[in-house]
Short mmCIF file of C-alpha atoms in Angstrom, two decimals:
data_model
loop_
_atom_site.label_atom_id
_atom_site.label_comp_id
_atom_site.label_asym_id
_atom_site.label_seq_id
_atom_site.Cartn_x
_atom_site.Cartn_y
_atom_site.Cartn_z
CA MET F 1 3.07 -28.73 15.14
CA PRO F 2 1.41 -31.64 12.96
CA ALA F 3 3.74 -33.89 10.56
CA SER F 4 1.70 -33.25 8.01
CA GLN F 5 2.35 -29.33 8.44
CA THR F 6 6.49 -29.87 8.14
CA SER F 7 5.66 -32.59 5.55
CA PRO F 8 7.41 -31.82 1.60
CA PRO F 9 4.90 -30.47 -0.07
CA SER F 10 3.28 -31.37 -3.36
CA PRO F 11 4.13 -30.41 -6.90
CA THR F 12 0.15 -29.22 -7.40
CA THR F 13 0.67 -27.04 -3.45
CA HIS F 14 0.54 -23.40 -3.91
CA LEU F 15 2.05 -21.31 -1.18
CA ILE F 16 1.11 -17.91 -0.51
CA SER F 17 2.62 -14.99 1.02
CA VAL F 18 1.17 -12.53 3.65
CA VAL F 19 2.90 -9.41 4.33
CA LEU F 20 2.55 -6.88 7.03
CA PRO F 21 4.00 -3.78 7.16
CA CYS F 22 4.88 -2.59 10.27
CA TYR F 23 5.17 0.56 11.99
CA ASN F 24 5.00 0.81 16.02
CA GLU F 25 2.37 -1.68 16.18
CA GLU F 26 3.28 -2.90 19.53
CA ALA F 27 -0.50 -1.97 21.19
CA VAL F 28 -2.07 -4.16 18.66
CA LEU F 29 0.64 -6.49 16.70
CA ALA F 30 -0.27 -9.60 19.41
CA ARG F 31 -3.74 -9.63 18.30
CA THR F 32 -3.08 -9.09 15.09
CA HIS F 33 -0.70 -12.53 14.80
CA ASP F 34 -3.50 -13.90 16.48
CA ARG F 35 -5.94 -13.56 14.24
CA ILE F 36 -3.47 -13.71 11.18
CA ALA F 37 -2.74 -17.28 12.94
CA ARG F 38 -6.84 -18.30 12.92
CA ALA F 39 -7.51 -16.77 9.44
CA LEU F 40 -4.66 -19.04 7.73
CA ARG F 41 -6.00 -22.14 8.30
CA PRO F 42 -4.28 -24.96 5.93
CA VAL F 43 -6.23 -25.98 3.27
CA GLU F 44 -5.77 -28.64 0.25
CA GLY F 45 -3.41 -27.03 -1.79
CA VAL F 46 -2.48 -23.90 -0.27
CA ARG F 47 0.11 -23.21 1.92
CA TYR F 48 1.18 -19.85 3.95
CA GLU F 49 4.15 -18.04 4.40
CA VAL F 50 4.00 -14.84 6.63
CA ILE F 51 6.63 -11.66 6.28
CA TYR F 52 6.74 -9.23 9.02
CA VAL F 53 8.30 -5.64 7.60
CA ASP F 54 9.35 -3.52 10.87
CA ASP F 55 9.37 0.19 9.26
CA GLY F 56 12.04 1.60 12.01
CA SER F 57 9.68 1.13 15.16
CA ALA F 58 10.41 2.68 17.80
CA ASP F 59 8.85 0.47 20.52
CA ALA F 60 8.74 -2.64 21.02
CA THR F 61 7.47 -3.91 17.51
CA TRP F 62 10.87 -5.45 16.60
CA HIS F 63 10.91 -7.60 19.89
CA LEU F 64 7.45 -9.11 19.24
CA ILE F 65 8.14 -9.85 15.42
CA ARG F 66 11.32 -11.60 16.34
CA THR F 67 8.92 -13.98 19.09
CA PHE F 68 6.68 -14.99 16.00
CA THR F 69 9.57 -15.99 13.94
CA ARG F 70 10.78 -18.03 17.12
CA GLU F 71 7.29 -19.45 17.79
CA SER F 72 6.38 -20.55 14.10
CA PRO F 73 9.36 -21.40 11.64
CA MET F 74 7.05 -20.50 8.75
CA VAL F 75 6.95 -16.55 10.10
CA ARG F 76 9.99 -14.64 8.44
CA ALA F 77 10.62 -10.61 8.83
CA VAL F 78 13.09 -7.80 7.75
CA ARG F 79 13.54 -4.63 9.90
CA PHE F 80 14.59 -0.90 7.87
CA SER F 81 16.96 0.85 9.30
CA ARG F 82 14.75 3.81 9.82
CA ASN F 83 11.44 4.86 8.67
CA PHE F 84 11.09 5.07 5.46
CA GLY F 85 7.11 4.59 5.09
CA HIS F 86 4.51 2.41 4.16
CA GLN F 87 4.87 2.45 0.49
CA ALA F 88 8.10 1.15 0.65
CA ALA F 89 7.31 -1.34 3.42
CA CYS F 90 4.87 -2.88 0.92
CA LEU F 91 7.20 -2.84 -1.85
CA GLY F 92 10.37 -4.51 0.55
CA GLY F 93 7.43 -7.26 1.71
CA LEU F 94 6.80 -7.77 -2.41
CA LYS F 95 10.56 -8.04 -2.53
CA GLU F 96 10.98 -10.43 0.25
CA ALA F 97 7.55 -13.13 -0.74
CA ARG F 98 8.13 -16.17 -2.38
CA GLY F 99 4.69 -17.12 -2.58
CA ASP F 100 3.05 -18.07 -6.12
CA ALA F 101 0.89 -14.94 -4.85
CA VAL F 102 1.00 -12.28 -1.83
CA VAL F 103 -1.41 -10.76 0.39
CA VAL F 104 -0.72 -7.58 1.62
CA ILE F 105 -2.38 -6.47 4.16
CA ASP F 106 -1.61 -3.75 7.18
CA ALA F 107 -1.10 -4.69 10.88
CA ASP F 108 -3.59 -2.34 12.45
CA LEU F 109 -6.59 -5.34 12.23
CA GLN F 110 -8.81 -2.68 10.49
CA ASP F 111 -9.01 -4.66 7.42
CA PRO F 112 -9.88 -8.31 8.44
CA PRO F 113 -7.65 -11.07 7.51
CA GLU F 114 -10.82 -13.58 7.65
CA ILE F 115 -10.95 -13.01 4.22
CA ILE F 116 -7.79 -13.72 2.86
CA PRO F 117 -8.82 -17.37 2.00
CA GLU F 118 -11.38 -16.06 0.09
CA MET F 119 -9.39 -13.97 -2.01
CA VAL F 120 -7.07 -16.81 -2.29
CA ALA F 121 -10.01 -18.64 -3.81
CA ARG F 122 -10.62 -15.91 -6.45
CA TRP F 123 -7.15 -15.84 -7.22
CA ARG F 124 -7.25 -19.77 -7.80
CA GLN F 125 -10.65 -19.45 -9.97
CA GLY F 126 -8.13 -17.19 -12.30
CA TRP F 127 -7.64 -13.35 -10.87
CA HIS F 128 -4.50 -11.60 -10.89
CA VAL F 129 -5.60 -9.31 -8.67
CA VAL F 130 -7.84 -9.15 -6.45
CA SER F 131 -8.75 -6.20 -4.35
CA ALA F 132 -10.63 -5.39 -1.17
CA ARG F 133 -13.06 -2.46 -1.78
CA ARG F 134 -14.25 -0.92 1.27
CA THR F 135 -18.05 -0.38 1.54
CA ALA F 136 -17.52 1.69 4.83
CA ARG F 137 -14.76 3.17 7.19
CA HIS F 138 -16.27 2.72 10.79
CA GLY F 139 -14.13 4.47 13.28
CA GLU F 140 -12.81 7.23 10.90
CA THR F 141 -13.62 11.13 11.31
CA ALA F 142 -16.01 12.59 8.40
CA PHE F 143 -12.86 15.01 7.14
CA LYS F 144 -11.05 11.44 6.73
CA ASN F 145 -14.20 9.46 4.84
CA LEU F 146 -14.61 12.61 2.27
CA SER F 147 -11.23 13.41 1.09
CA ALA F 148 -10.65 9.48 0.70
CA PHE F 149 -13.70 9.51 -1.33
CA ALA F 150 -12.52 12.95 -3.06
CA PHE F 151 -8.97 11.76 -3.30
CA TYR F 152 -10.06 8.50 -5.68
CA ARG F 153 -12.32 10.13 -7.78
CA LEU F 154 -9.86 12.33 -8.52
CA LEU F 155 -7.02 10.38 -9.04
CA GLY F 156 -9.60 8.18 -11.67
CA ARG F 157 -10.31 11.55 -13.79
CA ILE F 158 -6.59 12.46 -14.25
CA SER F 159 -4.83 9.10 -14.89
CA ASP F 160 -3.93 7.49 -18.03
CA HIS F 161 -5.10 4.29 -16.74
CA PRO F 162 -7.58 2.41 -14.39
CA VAL F 163 -7.86 3.70 -10.96
CA ALA F 164 -9.77 0.99 -8.63
CA PHE F 165 -12.25 2.98 -5.94
CA ASP F 166 -11.82 2.82 -2.55
CA THR F 167 -9.15 0.13 -2.47
CA GLY F 168 -5.93 0.38 -0.21
CA ASP F 169 -3.21 -1.46 -0.02
CA PHE F 170 -5.19 -5.01 1.29
CA ARG F 171 -5.03 -7.03 -1.89
CA LEU F 172 -3.60 -10.59 -3.95
CA LEU F 173 -1.28 -10.20 -6.25
CA ASP F 174 -0.31 -12.99 -8.52
CA ARG F 175 3.47 -13.50 -8.62
CA GLU F 176 3.40 -12.28 -12.23
CA VAL F 177 2.32 -9.03 -11.15
CA VAL F 178 4.59 -9.20 -8.04
CA ASP F 179 7.63 -9.65 -10.89
CA THR F 180 6.03 -6.98 -12.02
CA LEU F 181 5.56 -4.38 -9.51
CA THR F 182 9.02 -5.60 -7.81
CA GLY F 183 10.93 -5.05 -11.49
CA LEU F 184 9.81 -1.19 -12.02
CA THR F 185 12.94 1.19 -11.46
CA ASP F 186 10.50 3.88 -9.61
CA ARG F 187 12.18 4.87 -6.47
CA GLU F 188 8.40 6.27 -4.88
CA LEU F 189 6.19 3.31 -6.03
CA PHE F 190 2.60 4.38 -5.59
CA LEU F 191 1.64 0.45 -4.87
CA ARG F 192 -1.76 0.89 -5.65
CA GLY F 193 -1.12 2.92 -8.94
CA ALA F 194 1.11 0.70 -10.34
CA VAL F 195 -1.07 -1.93 -9.74
CA GLY F 196 -3.65 -0.28 -12.07
CA TRP F 197 -1.06 0.51 -14.35
CA ALA F 198 -0.17 -2.93 -15.07
CA GLY F 199 -3.31 -3.84 -15.91
CA PHE F 200 -3.61 -7.46 -15.09
CA PRO F 201 -7.07 -8.93 -14.41
CA GLU F 202 -8.76 -7.67 -11.61
CA THR F 203 -11.90 -8.45 -9.34
CA THR F 204 -12.56 -7.13 -5.91
CA ILE F 205 -14.05 -8.01 -2.30
CA GLU F 206 -16.32 -5.73 -0.42
CA TYR F 207 -15.64 -5.50 3.18
CA GLN F 208 -16.74 -3.20 5.80
CA ARG F 209 -13.15 -1.61 7.33
CA ASP F 210 -12.94 -1.69 11.29
CA PRO F 211 -11.72 1.33 13.75
CA ARG F 212 -7.89 0.27 15.00
CA ALA F 213 -7.94 -2.27 17.20
CA ALA F 214 -5.36 -0.70 19.27
CA GLY F 215 -3.18 2.18 18.90
CA GLU F 216 -3.27 5.32 16.87
CA SER F 217 -3.36 5.62 12.88
CA LYS F 218 -0.14 6.32 11.26
CA TYR F 219 -1.27 7.87 8.61
CA THR F 220 -1.08 11.96 9.92
CA LEU F 221 -1.73 14.64 7.56
CA PRO F 222 1.31 14.98 6.64
CA LYS F 223 1.79 11.48 5.13
CA MET F 224 -1.63 11.49 3.83
CA LEU F 225 -0.43 14.75 1.82
CA ALA F 226 2.87 12.75 0.74
CA LEU F 227 1.22 9.76 -0.12
CA SER F 228 -0.99 11.91 -2.87
CA ARG F 229 1.37 13.86 -3.83
CA SER F 230 3.01 10.46 -4.67
CA ALA F 231 -0.14 9.48 -6.36
CA PHE F 232 -0.59 12.57 -8.67
CA LEU F 233 3.20 13.13 -9.74
CA THR F 234 3.49 9.04 -10.42
CA SER F 235 0.15 8.48 -11.84
CA GLY F 236 0.83 8.94 -15.56
CA SER F 237 -1.18 12.08 -16.20
CA VAL F 238 0.20 14.39 -18.10
CA LEU F 239 -2.15 17.40 -16.26
CA PRO F 240 -0.08 18.98 -13.76
CA LEU F 241 2.75 19.37 -16.62
CA ARG F 242 -0.04 21.16 -18.87
CA LEU F 243 -0.90 23.52 -15.79
CA PRO F 244 1.47 26.44 -16.94
CA LEU F 245 0.50 26.57 -20.50
CA TRP F 246 -3.12 27.09 -19.27
CA THR F 247 -2.53 29.02 -16.36
CA GLY F 248 -0.10 31.51 -18.64
CA THR F 249 -3.73 31.17 -20.98
CA ALA F 250 -5.76 32.43 -18.40
CA SER F 251 -3.60 35.31 -17.60
CA LEU F 252 -3.57 36.94 -21.14
CA VAL F 253 -7.46 36.22 -21.32
CA GLY F 254 -7.77 37.99 -17.78
CA ALA F 255 -5.00 40.85 -19.16
CA LEU F 256 -6.68 41.45 -22.20
CA ALA F 257 -10.55 41.49 -20.56
CA MET F 258 -8.95 44.23 -17.93
CA ALA F 259 -7.35 45.85 -21.03
CA LEU F 260 -11.04 46.18 -22.73
CA THR F 261 -12.98 46.56 -19.52
CA ARG F 262 -10.95 49.54 -17.94
CA ARG F 263 -12.93 48.30 -14.32
CA GLY F 264 -11.98 48.81 -10.91
CA ARG F 265 -9.89 46.99 -8.35
CA ALA F 266 -7.34 46.74 -10.94
CA GLY F 267 -4.60 45.07 -8.68
CA ALA F 268 -7.11 42.01 -7.31
CA LEU F 269 -6.94 40.43 -10.97
CA PRO F 270 -3.07 40.17 -11.14
CA LEU F 271 -2.36 39.49 -8.03
CA ALA F 272 -5.41 36.22 -8.05
CA LEU F 273 -3.34 35.36 -11.87
CA PHE F 274 0.18 35.82 -10.24
CA GLY F 275 -1.26 32.87 -7.66
CA LEU F 276 -2.15 31.17 -10.35
CA GLU F 277 1.07 30.77 -11.98
CA SER F 278 2.98 30.24 -8.70
CA LEU F 279 0.73 27.19 -8.16
CA ALA F 280 1.67 26.05 -11.53
CA VAL F 281 5.53 26.71 -11.20
CA GLY F 282 5.00 24.67 -7.61
CA THR F 283 3.69 21.98 -9.64
CA VAL F 284 6.93 21.28 -11.81
CA GLY F 285 8.75 22.00 -9.00
CA GLU F 286 7.33 19.09 -7.44
CA TYR F 287 7.52 16.96 -10.86
CA LEU F 288 11.55 18.39 -10.49
CA HIS F 289 12.12 17.02 -7.28
CA ALA F 290 10.97 13.57 -8.00
CA VAL F 291 12.73 13.96 -11.35
CA LEU F 292 15.90 14.00 -9.10
CA ARG F 293 14.97 11.46 -6.33
CA GLN F 294 15.01 9.23 -9.62
CA VAL F 295 17.90 10.09 -10.98
CA GLN F 296 19.38 9.83 -7.96
CA GLY F 297 18.91 6.28 -7.89
CA ARG F 298 19.13 5.44 -3.86
CA PRO F 299 17.19 2.44 -3.12
CA ALA F 300 13.41 2.83 -1.59
CA TYR F 301 14.61 1.37 1.85
CA VAL F 302 17.64 -0.42 3.63
CA ILE F 303 17.41 -3.67 5.53
CA SER F 304 19.09 -3.86 8.98
CA GLU F 305 18.02 -6.80 9.67
CA ARG F 306 16.41 -10.40 8.42
CA ILE F 307 15.00 -13.33 9.89
CA ARG F 308 14.51 -16.06 7.80
CA SER F 309 12.34 -19.19 8.38
CA THR F 310 13.37 -22.57 9.66
CA ILE F 311 11.51 -24.50 7.46
CA PRO F 312 11.03 -23.26 3.87
CA GLY F 313 7.50 -23.14 3.17
CA ALA F 314 6.31 -24.56 6.48
CA VAL F 315 2.74 -23.73 7.04
CA LEU F 316 1.79 -21.13 10.27
CA ALA F 317 1.04 -22.96 13.44
CA SER F 318 -1.94 -21.98 14.72
CA VAL F 319 -2.85 -20.38 18.33
CA GLU F 320 -3.18 -23.23 19.67
CA GLU F 321 -0.34 -25.00 18.66
CA VAL F 322 2.02 -21.98 18.98
CA ALA F 323 0.91 -21.54 22.92
#
């Protein structure tokens, strides 16, 4: 590694942390590290550190990460005791990051690390949040594209704070934003919703999302539904709590209409109303479950192993240098 990369930083040098949550990514992780190394070329006034978060992988992901830490002194890593989920891994990376700004990016190469320098440039212009907005999602099913489109629009309609459309967790966060998010007591932090809730100045960079470079998506339908549940329950909207009131009102109106009209099929409407009431009660039950998890006070994740960098604040070596 060149001497200039290990020399003490000047007081005006900024440290940028890049956080990569990983779960069973052995098929793509070497290419990811290669792309990250090429993208994070040292520029004047900016240094980088890379933090891998292994979210309880069952394959060789942790073995590869340990190799990266031996090859580059600025690569750090933490390993969870089990799979706690993508949002927990993002939160764990934010808490480990030491940078003046932090970039969160998935390890599957669907999000291009080459736009990180542009994010940093926007941050240096004064933006606290720089989000990457997807203008296209290549390699994904029509169902995934449609459900993602509907998800953000519906969340935006019911949320009590702004929601950035078509953006995932690929974004840059200023240190002030990171400190705010990591200081929250939410047991199930919905990161992109919390960023909007915090209300810091935000700008976006548009890009086209690529297909996965290798492996399979870890966001299965059950995990997508779990993320949606978490998003809507923590969006700050009072709408779900009002559903029982609205359902009860609709039931009374329906019963009154049946009594006045005396039309047939008397059993259909009560059954439909019963279904709506059950749905409303189920929604309240989800809130109570969320409250239970909150008051239990358990941490969002448990770290079983941590690898620290050997040279604090060193710049990532390029691929040619670590070879």
